[in-house]
């Protein structure tokens, strides 16, 4: 677990955005020109799943983890972030190669389990209630 604490999570968030942008450029290029060996629908699915899991969720989870951990990310949140990276890149690779098949669906399912665990960590320990103001907490639906 010590290895997780040495990862630079903000850099991963930026790197994930760069990877997402590259896939976006590839998609736009494929609308104009045929790219042998690449399936447009597969790349589109990979792009959309990675956009949500690898960039948006990862970045928001990182910000919430920093907020709730007072600057030092706890082991539970580090595990969430690392598993998110694994599932996101697994989805990116498997959706790009095969579309909706067993491997890509497995990585998608892993991501769903990760989000459930993340939610459990936040609400079971009342971490958000301790770190955000009352109106923000009401908007989250936990009042």
XYZ file of C-alpha atoms in Angstrom, residues 49 87-88 90-91 94-95 100-115:
23
model
C -16.373 5.287 -20.870
C -10.646 -0.108 -14.476
C -10.523 3.027 -16.652
C -8.880 -1.559 -18.833
C -12.075 -0.156 -20.339
C -10.812 -3.436 -24.147
C -13.536 -1.232 -25.629
C -18.959 -4.655 -25.642
C -17.575 -8.087 -24.765
C -16.747 -9.966 -21.566
C -13.504 -8.138 -20.744
C -14.864 -4.629 -21.266
C -18.051 -5.420 -19.359
C -15.931 -6.837 -16.514
C -13.924 -3.622 -16.269
C -17.169 -1.615 -16.383
C -18.585 -3.735 -13.563
C -15.401 -3.233 -11.545
C -15.829 0.528 -11.984
C -19.416 0.346 -10.704
C -18.252 -1.580 -7.623
C -15.555 1.063 -7.060
C -18.119 3.875 -7.172
